[in-house]
Tab-separated table of C-alpha atoms in Angstrom:
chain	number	residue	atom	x	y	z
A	25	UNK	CA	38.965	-18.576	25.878
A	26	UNK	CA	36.590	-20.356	23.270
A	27	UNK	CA	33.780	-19.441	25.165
A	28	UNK	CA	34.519	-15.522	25.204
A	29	UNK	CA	35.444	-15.875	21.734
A	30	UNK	CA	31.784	-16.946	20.693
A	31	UNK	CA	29.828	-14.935	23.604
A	32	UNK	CA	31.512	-11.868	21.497
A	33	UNK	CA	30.992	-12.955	18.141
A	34	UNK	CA	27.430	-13.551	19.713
A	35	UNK	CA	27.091	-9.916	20.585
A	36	UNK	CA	28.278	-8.534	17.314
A	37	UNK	CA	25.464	-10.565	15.322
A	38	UNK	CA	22.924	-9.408	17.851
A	39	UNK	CA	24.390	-5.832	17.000
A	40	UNK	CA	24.446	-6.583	13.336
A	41	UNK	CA	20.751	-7.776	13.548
A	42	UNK	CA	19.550	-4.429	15.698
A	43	UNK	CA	21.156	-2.400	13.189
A	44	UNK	CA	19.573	-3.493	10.565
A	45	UNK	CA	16.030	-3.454	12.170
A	46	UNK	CA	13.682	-0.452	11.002
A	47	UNK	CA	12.817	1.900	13.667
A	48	UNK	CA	9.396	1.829	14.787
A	49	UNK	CA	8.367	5.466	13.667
A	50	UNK	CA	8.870	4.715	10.074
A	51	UNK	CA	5.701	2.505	10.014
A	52	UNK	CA	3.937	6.167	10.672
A	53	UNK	CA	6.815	8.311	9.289
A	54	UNK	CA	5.220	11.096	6.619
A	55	UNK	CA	5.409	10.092	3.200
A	56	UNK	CA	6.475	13.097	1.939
A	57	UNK	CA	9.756	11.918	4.363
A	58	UNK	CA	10.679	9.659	1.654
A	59	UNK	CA	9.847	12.198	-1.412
A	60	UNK	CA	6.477	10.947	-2.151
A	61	UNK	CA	4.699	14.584	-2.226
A	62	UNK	CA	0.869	14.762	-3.450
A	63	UNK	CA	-0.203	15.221	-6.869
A	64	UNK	CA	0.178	19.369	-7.679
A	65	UNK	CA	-3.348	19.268	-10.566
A	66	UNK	CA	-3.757	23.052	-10.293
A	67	UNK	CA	0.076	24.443	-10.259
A	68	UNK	CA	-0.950	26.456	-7.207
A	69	UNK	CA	1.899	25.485	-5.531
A	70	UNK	CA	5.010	23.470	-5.163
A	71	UNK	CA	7.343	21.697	-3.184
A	72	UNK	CA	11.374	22.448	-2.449
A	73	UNK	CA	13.575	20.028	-0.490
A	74	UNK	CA	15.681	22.068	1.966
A	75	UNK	CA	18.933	20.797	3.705
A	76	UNK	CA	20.448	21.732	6.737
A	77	UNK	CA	23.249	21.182	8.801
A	78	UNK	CA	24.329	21.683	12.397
A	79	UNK	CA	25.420	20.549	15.641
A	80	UNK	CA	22.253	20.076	17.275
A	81	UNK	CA	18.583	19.753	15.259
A	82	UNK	CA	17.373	23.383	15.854
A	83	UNK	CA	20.535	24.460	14.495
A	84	UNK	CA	20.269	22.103	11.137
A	85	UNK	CA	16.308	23.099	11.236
A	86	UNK	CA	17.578	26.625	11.243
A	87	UNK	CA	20.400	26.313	8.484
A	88	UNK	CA	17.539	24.494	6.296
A	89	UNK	CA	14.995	27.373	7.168
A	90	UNK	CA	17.723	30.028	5.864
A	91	UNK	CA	18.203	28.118	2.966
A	92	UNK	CA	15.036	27.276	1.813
A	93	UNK	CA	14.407	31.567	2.555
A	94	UNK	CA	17.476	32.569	0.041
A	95	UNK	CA	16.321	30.410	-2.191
A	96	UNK	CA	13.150	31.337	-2.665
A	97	UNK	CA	14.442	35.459	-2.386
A	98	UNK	CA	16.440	34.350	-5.185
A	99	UNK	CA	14.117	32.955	-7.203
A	100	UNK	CA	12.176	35.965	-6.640
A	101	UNK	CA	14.972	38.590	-7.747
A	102	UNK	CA	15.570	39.855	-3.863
Protein backbone atom coordinates (compact mmCIF):
# COMPACT_ATOMS: atom_id res chain seq x y z
CA UNK A 1 0.00 0.00 0.00
CA UNK A 2 3.03 2.41 0.79
CA UNK A 3 4.45 1.69 -2.34
CA UNK A 4 1.28 2.73 -4.52
CA UNK A 5 0.93 5.54 -2.30
CA UNK A 6 4.39 7.08 -3.42
CA UNK A 7 4.42 5.57 -7.17
CA UNK A 8 1.17 8.05 -7.32
CA UNK A 9 2.38 10.89 -5.54
CA UNK A 10 5.38 10.17 -7.99
CA UNK A 11 3.18 10.63 -10.99
CA UNK A 12 1.46 13.76 -9.85
CA UNK A 13 4.97 15.64 -9.41
CA UNK A 14 6.01 14.35 -12.80
CA UNK A 15 2.55 15.90 -13.94
CA UNK A 16 3.12 18.99 -11.90
CA UNK A 17 6.65 19.35 -13.48
CA UNK A 18 5.25 18.77 -17.34
CA UNK A 19 2.77 21.30 -16.68
CA UNK A 20 4.75 23.75 -15.86
CA UNK A 21 7.31 23.20 -18.73
CA UNK A 22 7.08 25.83 -21.72
CA UNK A 23 6.07 24.37 -24.92
CA UNK A 24 8.63 24.20 -27.45
CA UNK A 25 6.99 26.65 -30.07
CA UNK A 26 7.22 29.56 -27.79
CA UNK A 27 11.06 29.71 -28.24
CA UNK A 28 9.90 30.74 -32.06
CA UNK A 29 6.37 31.95 -31.15
CA UNK A 30 5.76 35.69 -32.91
CA UNK A 31 6.39 38.44 -30.72
CA UNK A 32 3.62 40.28 -31.56
CA UNK A 33 1.91 36.86 -29.73
CA UNK A 34 2.81 38.37 -26.54
CA UNK A 35 1.81 42.19 -27.50
CA UNK A 36 5.17 43.32 -28.45
CA UNK A 37 4.07 45.01 -31.95
CA UNK A 38 6.83 47.16 -33.94
CA UNK A 39 7.41 50.70 -33.52
CA UNK A 40 4.38 52.67 -35.73
CA UNK A 41 7.14 56.17 -36.67
CA UNK A 42 4.91 57.24 -39.57
CA UNK A 43 1.13 56.68 -38.14
CA UNK A 44 0.46 54.81 -41.37
CA UNK A 45 -1.05 52.24 -39.65
CA UNK A 46 -2.03 50.46 -36.52
CA UNK A 47 -2.63 47.50 -34.70
CA UNK A 48 -6.15 46.04 -33.00
CA UNK A 49 -6.22 42.91 -30.82
CA UNK A 50 -9.22 40.79 -31.89
CA UNK A 51 -10.83 37.97 -29.73
CA UNK A 52 -12.67 35.12 -30.66
CA UNK A 53 -14.44 32.35 -29.40
CA UNK A 54 -15.68 28.95 -30.54
CA UNK A 55 -15.82 25.35 -30.43
CA UNK A 56 -13.20 24.52 -32.74
CA UNK A 57 -10.20 27.19 -33.97
CA UNK A 58 -11.74 28.12 -37.40
CA UNK A 59 -14.77 28.90 -35.61
CA UNK A 60 -12.91 31.27 -32.82
CA UNK A 61 -10.63 32.51 -35.98
CA UNK A 62 -13.93 33.31 -37.56
CA UNK A 63 -15.74 35.01 -34.48
CA UNK A 64 -12.34 37.15 -34.13
CA UNK A 65 -12.40 37.93 -38.00
CA UNK A 66 -16.17 39.27 -37.55
CA UNK A 67 -15.16 41.18 -34.79
CA UNK A 68 -12.22 42.77 -35.72
CA UNK A 69 -14.64 43.63 -39.29
CA UNK A 70 -17.52 45.46 -37.03
CA UNK A 71 -15.15 47.10 -35.38
CA UNK A 72 -13.41 48.64 -37.77
CA UNK A 73 -17.13 49.38 -39.85
CA UNK A 74 -17.79 51.07 -36.73
CA UNK A 75 -15.08 53.05 -36.40
CA UNK A 76 -15.67 54.00 -39.86
CA UNK A 77 -19.47 55.14 -39.43
CA UNK A 78 -20.87 51.85 -41.50
Amino acid sequence: MKTIFIFLLLCLCGIGVQATRPDKSDKIAPRWKNGVFPKNHDNSYYFKVAHGEGRTLSDACESAVLTLVGDLASMHGV
